[in-house]
XYZ file of C-alpha atoms in Angstrom:
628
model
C -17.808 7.826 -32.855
C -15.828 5.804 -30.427
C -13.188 8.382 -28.240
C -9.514 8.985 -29.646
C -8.314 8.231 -26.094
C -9.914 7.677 -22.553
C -7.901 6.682 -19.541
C -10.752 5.487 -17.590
C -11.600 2.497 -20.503
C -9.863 -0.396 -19.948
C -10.454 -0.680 -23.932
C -7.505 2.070 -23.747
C -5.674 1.776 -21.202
C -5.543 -1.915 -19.862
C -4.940 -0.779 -16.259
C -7.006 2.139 -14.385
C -4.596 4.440 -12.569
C -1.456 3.986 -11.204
C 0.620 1.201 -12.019
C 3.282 -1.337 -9.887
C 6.860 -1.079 -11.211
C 7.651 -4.187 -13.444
C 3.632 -4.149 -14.531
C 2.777 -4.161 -18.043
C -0.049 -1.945 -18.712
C -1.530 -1.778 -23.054
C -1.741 1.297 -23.936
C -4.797 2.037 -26.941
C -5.664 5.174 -29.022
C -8.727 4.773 -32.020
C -7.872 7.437 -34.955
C -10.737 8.385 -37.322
C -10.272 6.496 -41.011
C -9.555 10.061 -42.067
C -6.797 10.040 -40.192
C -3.813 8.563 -42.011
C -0.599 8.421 -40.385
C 2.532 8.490 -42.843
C 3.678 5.567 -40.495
C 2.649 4.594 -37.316
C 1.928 6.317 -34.252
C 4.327 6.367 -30.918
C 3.815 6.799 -27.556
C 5.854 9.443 -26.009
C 6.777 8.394 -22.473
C 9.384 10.638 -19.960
C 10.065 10.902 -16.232
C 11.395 14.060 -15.147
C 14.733 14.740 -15.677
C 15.001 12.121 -18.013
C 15.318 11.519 -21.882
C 11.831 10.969 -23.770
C 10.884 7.188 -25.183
C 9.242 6.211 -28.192
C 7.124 3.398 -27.994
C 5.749 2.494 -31.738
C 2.231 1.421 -32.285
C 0.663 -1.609 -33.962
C -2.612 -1.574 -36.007
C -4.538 -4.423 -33.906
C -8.001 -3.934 -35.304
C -10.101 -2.105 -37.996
C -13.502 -0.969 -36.449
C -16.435 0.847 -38.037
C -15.005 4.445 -38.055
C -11.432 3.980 -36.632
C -8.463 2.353 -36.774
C -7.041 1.187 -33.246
C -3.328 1.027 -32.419
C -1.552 -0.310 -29.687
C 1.547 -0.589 -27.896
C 2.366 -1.894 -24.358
C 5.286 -0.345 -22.179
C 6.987 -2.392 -19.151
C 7.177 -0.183 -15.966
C 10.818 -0.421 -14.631
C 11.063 3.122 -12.451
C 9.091 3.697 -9.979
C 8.708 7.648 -10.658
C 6.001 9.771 -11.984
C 5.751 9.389 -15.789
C 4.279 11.455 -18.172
C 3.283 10.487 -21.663
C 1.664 11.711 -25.020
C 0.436 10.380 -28.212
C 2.301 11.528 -31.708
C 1.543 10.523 -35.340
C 2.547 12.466 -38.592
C 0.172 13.093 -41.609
C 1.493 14.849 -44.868
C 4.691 15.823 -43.103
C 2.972 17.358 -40.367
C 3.230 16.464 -36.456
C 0.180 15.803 -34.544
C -0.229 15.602 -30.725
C -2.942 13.701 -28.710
C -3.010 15.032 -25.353
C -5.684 14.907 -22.210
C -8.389 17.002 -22.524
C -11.570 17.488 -20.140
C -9.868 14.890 -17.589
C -9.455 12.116 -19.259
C -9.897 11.965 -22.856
C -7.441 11.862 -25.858
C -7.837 15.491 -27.835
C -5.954 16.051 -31.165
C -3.238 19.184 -31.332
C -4.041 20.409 -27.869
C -4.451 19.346 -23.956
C -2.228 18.639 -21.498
C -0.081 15.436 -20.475
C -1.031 12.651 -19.418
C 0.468 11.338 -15.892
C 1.325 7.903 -15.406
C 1.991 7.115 -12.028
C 4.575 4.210 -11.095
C 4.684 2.952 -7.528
C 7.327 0.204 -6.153
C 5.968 -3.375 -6.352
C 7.503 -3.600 -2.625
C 4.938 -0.844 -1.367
C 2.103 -1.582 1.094
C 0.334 0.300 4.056
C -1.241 -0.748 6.914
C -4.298 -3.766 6.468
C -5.359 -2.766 9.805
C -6.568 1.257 8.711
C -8.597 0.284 5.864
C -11.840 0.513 6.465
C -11.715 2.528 9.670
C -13.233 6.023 10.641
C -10.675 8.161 12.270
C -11.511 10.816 14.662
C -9.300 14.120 15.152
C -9.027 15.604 18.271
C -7.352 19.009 19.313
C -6.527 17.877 22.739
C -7.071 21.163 25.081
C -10.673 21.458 23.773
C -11.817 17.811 23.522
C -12.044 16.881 27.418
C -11.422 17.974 30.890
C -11.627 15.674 33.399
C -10.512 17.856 36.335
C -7.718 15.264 37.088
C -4.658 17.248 38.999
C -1.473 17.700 37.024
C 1.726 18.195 38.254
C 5.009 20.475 37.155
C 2.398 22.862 34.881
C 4.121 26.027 34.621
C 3.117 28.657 36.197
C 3.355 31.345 32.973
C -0.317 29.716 31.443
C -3.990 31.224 31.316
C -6.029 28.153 32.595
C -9.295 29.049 31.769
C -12.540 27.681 34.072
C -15.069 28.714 31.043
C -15.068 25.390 28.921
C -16.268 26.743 25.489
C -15.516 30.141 25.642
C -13.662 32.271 23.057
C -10.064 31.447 22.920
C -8.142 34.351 23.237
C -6.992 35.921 20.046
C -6.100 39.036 20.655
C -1.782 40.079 19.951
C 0.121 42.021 23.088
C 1.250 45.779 22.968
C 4.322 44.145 20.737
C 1.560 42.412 18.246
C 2.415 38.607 19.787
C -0.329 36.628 19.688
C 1.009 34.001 23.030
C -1.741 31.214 22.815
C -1.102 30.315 26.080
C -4.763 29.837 27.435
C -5.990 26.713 27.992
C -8.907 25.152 28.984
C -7.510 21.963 30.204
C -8.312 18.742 27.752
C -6.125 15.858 28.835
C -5.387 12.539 28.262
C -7.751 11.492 31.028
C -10.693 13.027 29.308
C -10.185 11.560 26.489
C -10.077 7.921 27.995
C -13.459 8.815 29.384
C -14.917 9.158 25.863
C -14.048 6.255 24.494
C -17.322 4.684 24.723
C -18.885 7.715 22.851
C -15.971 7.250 20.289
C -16.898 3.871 19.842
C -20.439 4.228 19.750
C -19.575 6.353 16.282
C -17.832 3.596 15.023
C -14.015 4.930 15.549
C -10.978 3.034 14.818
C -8.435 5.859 15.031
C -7.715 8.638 17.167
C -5.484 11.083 15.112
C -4.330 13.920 18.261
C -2.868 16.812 17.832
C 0.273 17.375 19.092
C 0.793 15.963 22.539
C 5.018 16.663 23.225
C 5.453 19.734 25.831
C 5.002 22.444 24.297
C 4.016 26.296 25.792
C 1.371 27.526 23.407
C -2.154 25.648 23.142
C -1.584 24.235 19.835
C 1.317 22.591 20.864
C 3.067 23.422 17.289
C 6.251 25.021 19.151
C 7.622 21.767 20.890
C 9.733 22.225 24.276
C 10.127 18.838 24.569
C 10.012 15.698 21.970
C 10.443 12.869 24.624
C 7.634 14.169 27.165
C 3.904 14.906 26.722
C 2.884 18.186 27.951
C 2.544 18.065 31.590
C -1.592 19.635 31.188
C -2.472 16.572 29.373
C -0.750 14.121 31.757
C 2.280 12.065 31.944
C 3.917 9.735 29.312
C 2.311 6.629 31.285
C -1.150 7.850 31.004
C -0.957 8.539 27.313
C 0.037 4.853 27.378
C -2.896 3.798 29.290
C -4.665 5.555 26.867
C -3.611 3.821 23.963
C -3.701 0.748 26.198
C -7.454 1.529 26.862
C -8.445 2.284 23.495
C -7.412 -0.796 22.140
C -9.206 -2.719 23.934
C -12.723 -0.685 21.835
C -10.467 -1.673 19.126
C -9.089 1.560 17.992
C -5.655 2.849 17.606
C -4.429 6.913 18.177
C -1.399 8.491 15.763
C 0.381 11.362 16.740
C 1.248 14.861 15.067
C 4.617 14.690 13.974
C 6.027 18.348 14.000
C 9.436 17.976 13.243
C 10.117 21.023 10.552
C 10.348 23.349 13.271
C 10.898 23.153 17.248
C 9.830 25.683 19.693
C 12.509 28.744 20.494
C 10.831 28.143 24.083
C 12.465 24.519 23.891
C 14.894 22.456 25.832
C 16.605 22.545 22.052
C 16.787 26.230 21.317
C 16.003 27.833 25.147
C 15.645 30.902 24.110
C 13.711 32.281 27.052
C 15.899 30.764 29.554
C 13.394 28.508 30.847
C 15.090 25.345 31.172
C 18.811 24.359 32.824
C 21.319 23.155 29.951
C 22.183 25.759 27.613
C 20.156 25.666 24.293
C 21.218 26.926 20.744
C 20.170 30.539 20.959
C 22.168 30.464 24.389
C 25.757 28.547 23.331
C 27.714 27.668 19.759
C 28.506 24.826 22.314
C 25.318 23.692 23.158
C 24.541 20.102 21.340
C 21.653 21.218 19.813
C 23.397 24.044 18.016
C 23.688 22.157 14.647
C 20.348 21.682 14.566
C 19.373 25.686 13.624
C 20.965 28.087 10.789
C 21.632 30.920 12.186
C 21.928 34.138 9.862
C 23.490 36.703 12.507
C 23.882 34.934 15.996
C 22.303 34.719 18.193
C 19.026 36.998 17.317
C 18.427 36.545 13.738
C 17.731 32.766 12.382
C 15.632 30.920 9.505
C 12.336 30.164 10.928
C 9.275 28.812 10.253
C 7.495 31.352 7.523
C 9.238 34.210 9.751
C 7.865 33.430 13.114
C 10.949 33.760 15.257
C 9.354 32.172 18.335
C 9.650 28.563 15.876
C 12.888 28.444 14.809
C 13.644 25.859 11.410
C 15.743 22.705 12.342
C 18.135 21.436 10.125
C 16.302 17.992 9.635
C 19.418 16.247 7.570
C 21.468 16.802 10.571
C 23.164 13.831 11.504
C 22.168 14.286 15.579
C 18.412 15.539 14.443
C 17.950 12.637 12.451
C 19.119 10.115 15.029
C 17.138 11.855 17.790
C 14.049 11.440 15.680
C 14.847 8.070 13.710
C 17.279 6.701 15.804
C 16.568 3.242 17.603
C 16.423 5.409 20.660
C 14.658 8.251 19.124
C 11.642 9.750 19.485
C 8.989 7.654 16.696
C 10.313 4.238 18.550
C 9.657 6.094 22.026
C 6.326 6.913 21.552
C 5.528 3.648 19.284
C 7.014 1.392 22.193
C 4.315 3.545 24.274
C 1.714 2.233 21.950
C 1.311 5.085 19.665
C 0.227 3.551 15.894
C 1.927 6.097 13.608
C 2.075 9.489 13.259
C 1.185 12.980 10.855
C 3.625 14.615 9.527
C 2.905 18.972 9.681
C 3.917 20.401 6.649
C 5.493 17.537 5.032
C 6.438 19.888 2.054
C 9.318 21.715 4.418
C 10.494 17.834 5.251
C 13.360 16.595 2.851
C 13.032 13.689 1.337
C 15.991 11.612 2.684
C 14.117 12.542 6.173
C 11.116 11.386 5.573
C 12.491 8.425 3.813
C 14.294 7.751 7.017
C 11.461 7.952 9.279
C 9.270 6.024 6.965
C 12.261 3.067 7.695
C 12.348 3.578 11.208
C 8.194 3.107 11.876
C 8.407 0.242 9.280
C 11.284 -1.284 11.175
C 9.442 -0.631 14.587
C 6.065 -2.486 12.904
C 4.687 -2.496 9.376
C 0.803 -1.803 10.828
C 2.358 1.623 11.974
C 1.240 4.064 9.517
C 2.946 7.661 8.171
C 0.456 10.208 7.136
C 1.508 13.576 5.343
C 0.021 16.621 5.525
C -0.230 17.944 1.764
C -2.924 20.352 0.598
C -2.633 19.475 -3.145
C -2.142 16.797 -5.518
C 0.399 14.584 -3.620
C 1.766 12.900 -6.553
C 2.819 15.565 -8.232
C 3.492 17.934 -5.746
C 6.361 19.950 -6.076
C 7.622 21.653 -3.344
C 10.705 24.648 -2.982
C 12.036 23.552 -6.881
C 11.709 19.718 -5.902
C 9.424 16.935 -7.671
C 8.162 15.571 -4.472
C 7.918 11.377 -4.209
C 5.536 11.124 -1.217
C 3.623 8.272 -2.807
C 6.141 5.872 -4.621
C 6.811 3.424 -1.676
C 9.913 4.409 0.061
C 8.072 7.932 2.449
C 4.589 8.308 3.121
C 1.316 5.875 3.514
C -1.265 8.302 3.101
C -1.496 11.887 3.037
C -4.617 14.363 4.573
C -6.811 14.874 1.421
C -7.842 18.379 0.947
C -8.860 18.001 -2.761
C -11.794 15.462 -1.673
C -12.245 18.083 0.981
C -12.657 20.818 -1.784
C -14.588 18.321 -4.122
C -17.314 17.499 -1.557
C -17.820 21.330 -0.383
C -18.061 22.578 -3.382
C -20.393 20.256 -4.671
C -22.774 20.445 -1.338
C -22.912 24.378 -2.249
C -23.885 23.918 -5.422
C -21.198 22.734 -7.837
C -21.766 20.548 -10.870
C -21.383 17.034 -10.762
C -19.872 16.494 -13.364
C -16.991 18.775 -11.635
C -17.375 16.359 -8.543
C -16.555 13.353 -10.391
C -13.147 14.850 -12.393
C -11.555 15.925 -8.851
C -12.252 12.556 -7.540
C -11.247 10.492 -10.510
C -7.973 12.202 -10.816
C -6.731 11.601 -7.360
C -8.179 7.803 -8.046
C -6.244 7.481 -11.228
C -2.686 9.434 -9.715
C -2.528 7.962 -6.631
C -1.668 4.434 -6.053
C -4.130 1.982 -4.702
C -2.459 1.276 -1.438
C -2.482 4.850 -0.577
C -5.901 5.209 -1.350
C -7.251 2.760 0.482
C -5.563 4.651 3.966
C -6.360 8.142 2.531
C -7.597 10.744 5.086
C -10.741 12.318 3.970
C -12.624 14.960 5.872
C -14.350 18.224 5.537
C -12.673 19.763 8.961
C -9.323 20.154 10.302
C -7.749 22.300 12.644
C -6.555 24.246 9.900
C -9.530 25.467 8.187
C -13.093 26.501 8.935
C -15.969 23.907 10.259
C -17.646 22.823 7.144
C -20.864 23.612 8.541
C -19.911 27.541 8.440
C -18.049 27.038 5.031
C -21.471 25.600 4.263
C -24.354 27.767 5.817
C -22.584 30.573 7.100
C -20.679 33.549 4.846
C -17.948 33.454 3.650
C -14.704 34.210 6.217
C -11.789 34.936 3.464
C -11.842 38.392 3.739
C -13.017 39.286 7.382
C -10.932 39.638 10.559
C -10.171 37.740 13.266
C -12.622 40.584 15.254
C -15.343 38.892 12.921
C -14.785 36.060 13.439
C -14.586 35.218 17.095
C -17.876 35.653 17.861
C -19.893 34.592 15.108
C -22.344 32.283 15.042
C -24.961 31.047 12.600
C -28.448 32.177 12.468
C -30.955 29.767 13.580
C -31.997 29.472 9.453
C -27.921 28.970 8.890
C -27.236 26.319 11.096
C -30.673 24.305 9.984
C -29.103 24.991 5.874
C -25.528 24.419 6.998
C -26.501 21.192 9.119
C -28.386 19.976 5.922
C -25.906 20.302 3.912
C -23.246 18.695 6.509
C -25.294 15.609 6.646
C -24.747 15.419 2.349
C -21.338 16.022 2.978
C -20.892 13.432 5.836
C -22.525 10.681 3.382
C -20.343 11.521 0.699
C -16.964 11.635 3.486
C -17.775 8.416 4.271
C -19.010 6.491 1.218
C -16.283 7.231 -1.099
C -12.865 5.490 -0.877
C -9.976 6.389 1.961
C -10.715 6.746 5.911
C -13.522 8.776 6.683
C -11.796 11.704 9.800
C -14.700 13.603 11.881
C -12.767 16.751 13.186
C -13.818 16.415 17.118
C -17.419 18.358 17.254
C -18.431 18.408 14.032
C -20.961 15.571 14.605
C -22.058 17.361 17.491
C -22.636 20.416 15.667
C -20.061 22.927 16.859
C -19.099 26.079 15.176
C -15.981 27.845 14.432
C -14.290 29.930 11.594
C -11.055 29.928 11.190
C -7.863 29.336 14.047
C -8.378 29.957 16.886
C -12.063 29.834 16.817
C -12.488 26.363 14.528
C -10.103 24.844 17.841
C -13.203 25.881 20.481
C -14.532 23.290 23.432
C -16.659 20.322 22.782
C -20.158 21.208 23.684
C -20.794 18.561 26.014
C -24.066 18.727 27.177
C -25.034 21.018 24.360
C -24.768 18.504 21.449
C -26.998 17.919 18.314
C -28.013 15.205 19.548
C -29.807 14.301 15.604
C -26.572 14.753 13.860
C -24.781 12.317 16.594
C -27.246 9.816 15.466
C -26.978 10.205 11.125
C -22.856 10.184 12.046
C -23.698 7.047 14.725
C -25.702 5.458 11.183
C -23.095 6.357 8.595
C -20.206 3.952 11.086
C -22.734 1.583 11.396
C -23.298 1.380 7.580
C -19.356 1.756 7.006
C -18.887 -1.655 8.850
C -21.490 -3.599 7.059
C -20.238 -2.770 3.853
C -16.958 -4.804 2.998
C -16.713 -2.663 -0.216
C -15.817 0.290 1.386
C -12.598 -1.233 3.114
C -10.636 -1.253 -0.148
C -13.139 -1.614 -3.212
C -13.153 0.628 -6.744
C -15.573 3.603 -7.564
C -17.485 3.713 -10.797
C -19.583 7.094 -11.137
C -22.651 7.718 -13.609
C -22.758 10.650 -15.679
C -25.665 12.203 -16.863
C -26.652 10.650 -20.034
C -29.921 11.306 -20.566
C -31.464 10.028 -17.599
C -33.236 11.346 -15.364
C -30.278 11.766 -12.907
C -28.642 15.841 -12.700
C -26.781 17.860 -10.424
C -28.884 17.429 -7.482
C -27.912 13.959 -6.822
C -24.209 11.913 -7.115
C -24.703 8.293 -8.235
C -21.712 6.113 -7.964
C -20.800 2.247 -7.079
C -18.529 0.510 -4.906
C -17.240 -2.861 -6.118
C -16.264 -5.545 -4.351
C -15.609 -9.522 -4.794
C -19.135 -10.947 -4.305
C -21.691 -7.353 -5.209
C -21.483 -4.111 -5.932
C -23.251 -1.329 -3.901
C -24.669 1.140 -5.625
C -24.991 4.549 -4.033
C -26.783 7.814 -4.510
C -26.595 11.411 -2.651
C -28.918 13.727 -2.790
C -27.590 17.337 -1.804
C -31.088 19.431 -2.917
C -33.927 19.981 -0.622
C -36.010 17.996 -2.736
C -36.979 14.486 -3.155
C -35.545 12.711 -6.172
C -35.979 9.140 -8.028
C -34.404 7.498 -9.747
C -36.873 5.570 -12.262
C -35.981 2.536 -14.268
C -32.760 1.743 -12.674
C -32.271 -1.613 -14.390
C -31.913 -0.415 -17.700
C -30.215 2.626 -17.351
C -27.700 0.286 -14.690
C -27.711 -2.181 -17.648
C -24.735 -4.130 -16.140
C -26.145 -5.189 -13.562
C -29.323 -8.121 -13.598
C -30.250 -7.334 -10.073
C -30.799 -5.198 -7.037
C -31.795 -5.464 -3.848
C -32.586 -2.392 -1.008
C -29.673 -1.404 1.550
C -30.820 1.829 3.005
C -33.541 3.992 1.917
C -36.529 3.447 -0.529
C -35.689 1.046 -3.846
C -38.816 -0.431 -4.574
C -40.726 -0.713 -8.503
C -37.057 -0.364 -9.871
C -37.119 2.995 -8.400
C -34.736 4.826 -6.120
C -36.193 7.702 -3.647
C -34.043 9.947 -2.253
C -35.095 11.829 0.623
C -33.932 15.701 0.600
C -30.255 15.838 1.801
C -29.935 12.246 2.392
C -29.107 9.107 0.408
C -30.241 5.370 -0.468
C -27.971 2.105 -1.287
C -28.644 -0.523 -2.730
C -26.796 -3.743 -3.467
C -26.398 -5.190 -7.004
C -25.738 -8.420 -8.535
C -23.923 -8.823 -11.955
C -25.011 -10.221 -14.790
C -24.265 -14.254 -14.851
């Protein structure tokens, strides 16, 4: 019995995923014989906010035990659409809605989403394909360089790699204002490591002055903070990077400034009056105030990080303007930037930052930082349009993140595979190609204690901070990092190692997932399978921009242990398999149960007797030919 409906068969839907405006995409649904409409069946199509249309169907074809009809629909809007199937029988109204992912279920389901993206939208040729590397800057590298004009109000700390201090005040402040003293300096020094893992991107934290260690609260948007060095040697950096090939973006925190700021001066601590201090100050537009001066919207109540008005007319100019701050730091050879918490950024914001980074130099890129779905996010009452073609490139991709974790512990593939495809079919392919994948961020735990340590959701900070994996944890954890790794890398977007991870560090969550680099104390094995998986990244033109095709369990002898997918590409396909169980697995008769393909030929790992081995907690490629 052929499916009612299946958006990943071309035989239904004649494009996969997300479609350009002004594309025509043939839309097909196969009703059993028993099925007899009173008249033909319609395609229900809507945006939101908008009137539904009826697209009628055509019989095209009469098969064995269906009856196909068709109908094609011109995209004009670029918007998110959403769309069902209807046909009456005996007076009665049937539905055909999505069910288990992607397949067309009679009388119950949900919609089906349609995504529609402007013909006029590209990102950045020079990301695709790259492995980015995130770095917390305070923790990543001292080099014991003098800095000058550092006040004098911070904790520097001479223990590289010890606890960060956590602990709130006799008022229950947490300050953050220890610091152990990464710079820009430091980093320059590692470039060579960087590049020996095959990095194209440095993604930093923030950098702008700021007087807490995470830099969040900024002081100052025109000036790095004086610990990490001056604006000139963050341009050397960039200067010197290039030169390994590989470009650096910068976090964007412009929902919020700092009430210790040059903008909002709360404290006193710098010479022209601020917002809290004057109604006449310049910058006093830029904050609502609710009872002045002491009580003000700010960021999920944390009065030290006072909301900014980001439609403000001066705001937006000293952000966007063509002497704002995104030129500044572009002209100083920055190559895009992050946005933090793009939710709480408007859209006419964003859409004017996207135009002044484009107008500055298409190759810069503008990633968002979205936790779910970023199609269809929706955000404070508001449909969200990250992804269309007039905001964001990419956006960080914690539903990968969550796919890949929870299959590593133990999750079914078949689960895998439907949280993958759906960000595959939503998203549109220019995003995906730049999407930021990873299974760290400064946000959330390391993997590897998400993976072999317990779990931290309901324990305290106290808990936390000091510890560490057992000996028999890390060796489970690190197993299962190296399955996650593979998959980080192999499937399609930019693969981002959180700084340390490949070196094995630990952390729960903030402040302790933020701790030192372990130089000198490195795994030096999982350096090496990271050092592999760039190496294998470059030689594999497929994973710049080519499709995914998984394989379900049909019989075979492939289960949950193991993830089996391709890569396509223009001349071969490469066909990959992960193996997240402690045991050895093959994959017999590959031929015939890969029965599109005439030919394969070994990668990486064991293919031999049309067999694939897969060692435990590793994985094996091979390259395929297609059928001529």
């Amino acid at each position: 019995m052929r499916d009612i409906y299946n958006t990943w068969d071309l035989d239904y839907k004649s494009i996969f995923g997300a479609i350009k405006q002004f594309e025509t995409c043939r839309f097909t649904i196969r009703l059993p014989k028993d099925i007899k409409p009173d008249y033909p069946p319609v395609l229900v199509l809507f945006r939101t906010g908008f009137k539904e249309r009826f697209l009628n169907m055509n019989i095209i074809n009469e098969e064995e035990d269906c009856i196909a009809y068709t109908t094609e629909y011109n995209a004009r809007y670029s918007d998110v659409h959403y769309y069902y199937f209807s046909y009456t029988q005996h007076g009665t109204r049937h539905y055909i809605k999505k069910n288990d992912c992607h397949y067309g279920c009679i009388d119950h389901g949900d919609l089906f989403q349609l995504t529609v993206y402007s013909n006029t939208y590209e990102t950045p040729d020079t990301f695709k394909g790259g492995i980015m590397y995130q770095i917390f800057p305070d923790r990543f590298c001292k080099s014991g360089k003098h800095h000058d004009n550092v006040p004098q109000d911070r904790i520097i700390r001479d223990d590289w790699g010890g606890t960060p201090l956590y602990k709130p005040d006799e008022n229950g402040h947490v300050w953050n204002n220890d610091y152990f003293g990464g710079d820009f300096a430091g980093i320059q020094s590692k470039l060579p490591y960087l590049n020996e893992l095959g990095v194209t991107c440095i993604y930093l934290n923030p950098i702008f002055e700021s007087h807490e260690n995470h830099r969040y609260n900024t002081a100052d948007y025109m000036n790095a903070d004086p610990l990490l060095g001056t604006n000139d040697e963050f341009e050397e950096l960039c200067r010197e990077a290039k030169k390994y090939g590989i470009s650096i973006i910068l976090d964007g925190v412009f929902s919020h400034t700092g009430a210790d700021s040059i903008y909002f001066n709360k404290f006193g601590r710098y010479p022209e009056p601020g917002a809290y201090q004057s109604r006449d100050s310049k910058y006093f537009d830029w904050y609502t105030f609710i009872n002045y001066p002491n009580v003000y919207e700010a960021w999920w109540g944390i009065d030290t990080l006072p909301n900014v008005c980001e439609n403000n007319e001066t705001f937006t100019e000293h952000i966007c303007g063509d002497e704002g701050v995104l030129k500044y730091w572009l002209g100083k050879g920055a190559a895009g930037f992050r946005l933090d918490v793009a939710d709480e950024l408007p859209d006419q914001f964003i859409r004017n930052l996207r135009k002044a980074v484009k107008s500055f130099d298409d190759d810069k890129i503008v990633i968002g930082e979205v936790w779910e779905d970023a199609s269809n996010k929706e955000s404070y009452g508001i449909k969200r349009r990250y992804l269309l073609g007039k905001q964001l490139d990419s956006v960080m991709n914690y539903p990968f993140r969550e796919a890949i974790i929870n299959y590593v512990k133990g999750g079914s593939f078949r689960d895998f595979i439907y949280s993958v495809m759906t960000i595959m079919e939503n998203y549109p392919k220019p995003t995906i190609d730049v999407l930021m994948n990873f299974v760290s961020t400064h946000d959330i735990e390391r993997a590897i204690n998400r993976l072999g340590g317990e779990d931290c959701n309901d324990k305290s900070k106290d808990w936390m901070a000091e510890r560490y994996l057992t000996n028999e944890q890390y060796a489970y954890g690190k197993n299962l990092l190296k399955t996650a790794f593979a998959l980080m890398y192999f499937l399609p977007g930019i693969p981002s190692m959180y700084y340390g991870d490949e070196a094995g560090l630990q952390g729960y969550k903030d402040p302790f997932n933020r701790r030192c680099y372990p130089w000198g104390n490195e795994d030096g094995e999982l350096i090496a399978y990271v050092s592999e998986l760039g190496r294998i990244r470059k030689s594999i033109p497929n994973l710049r921009d080519g499709g995914i095709y998984f394989y379900e369990n049909n019989g075979s002898s492939i289960d949950d242990r193991v993830i089996l997918f391709t890569r396509t590409g223009y001349e071969r396909d490469y066909i990959f398999v992960v193996n997240r169980s402690r045991d050895r697995v093959q994959i017999e008769n590959l031929s015939s149960y890969l029965h599109v393909f005439e030919q394969f030929m070994p990668f990486c790992g064991r293919y031999e007797n049309d067999t694939i081995t897969i060692e435990p907690y590793s994985y094996t490629i091979v390259k395929a030919r297609y059928r001529k």
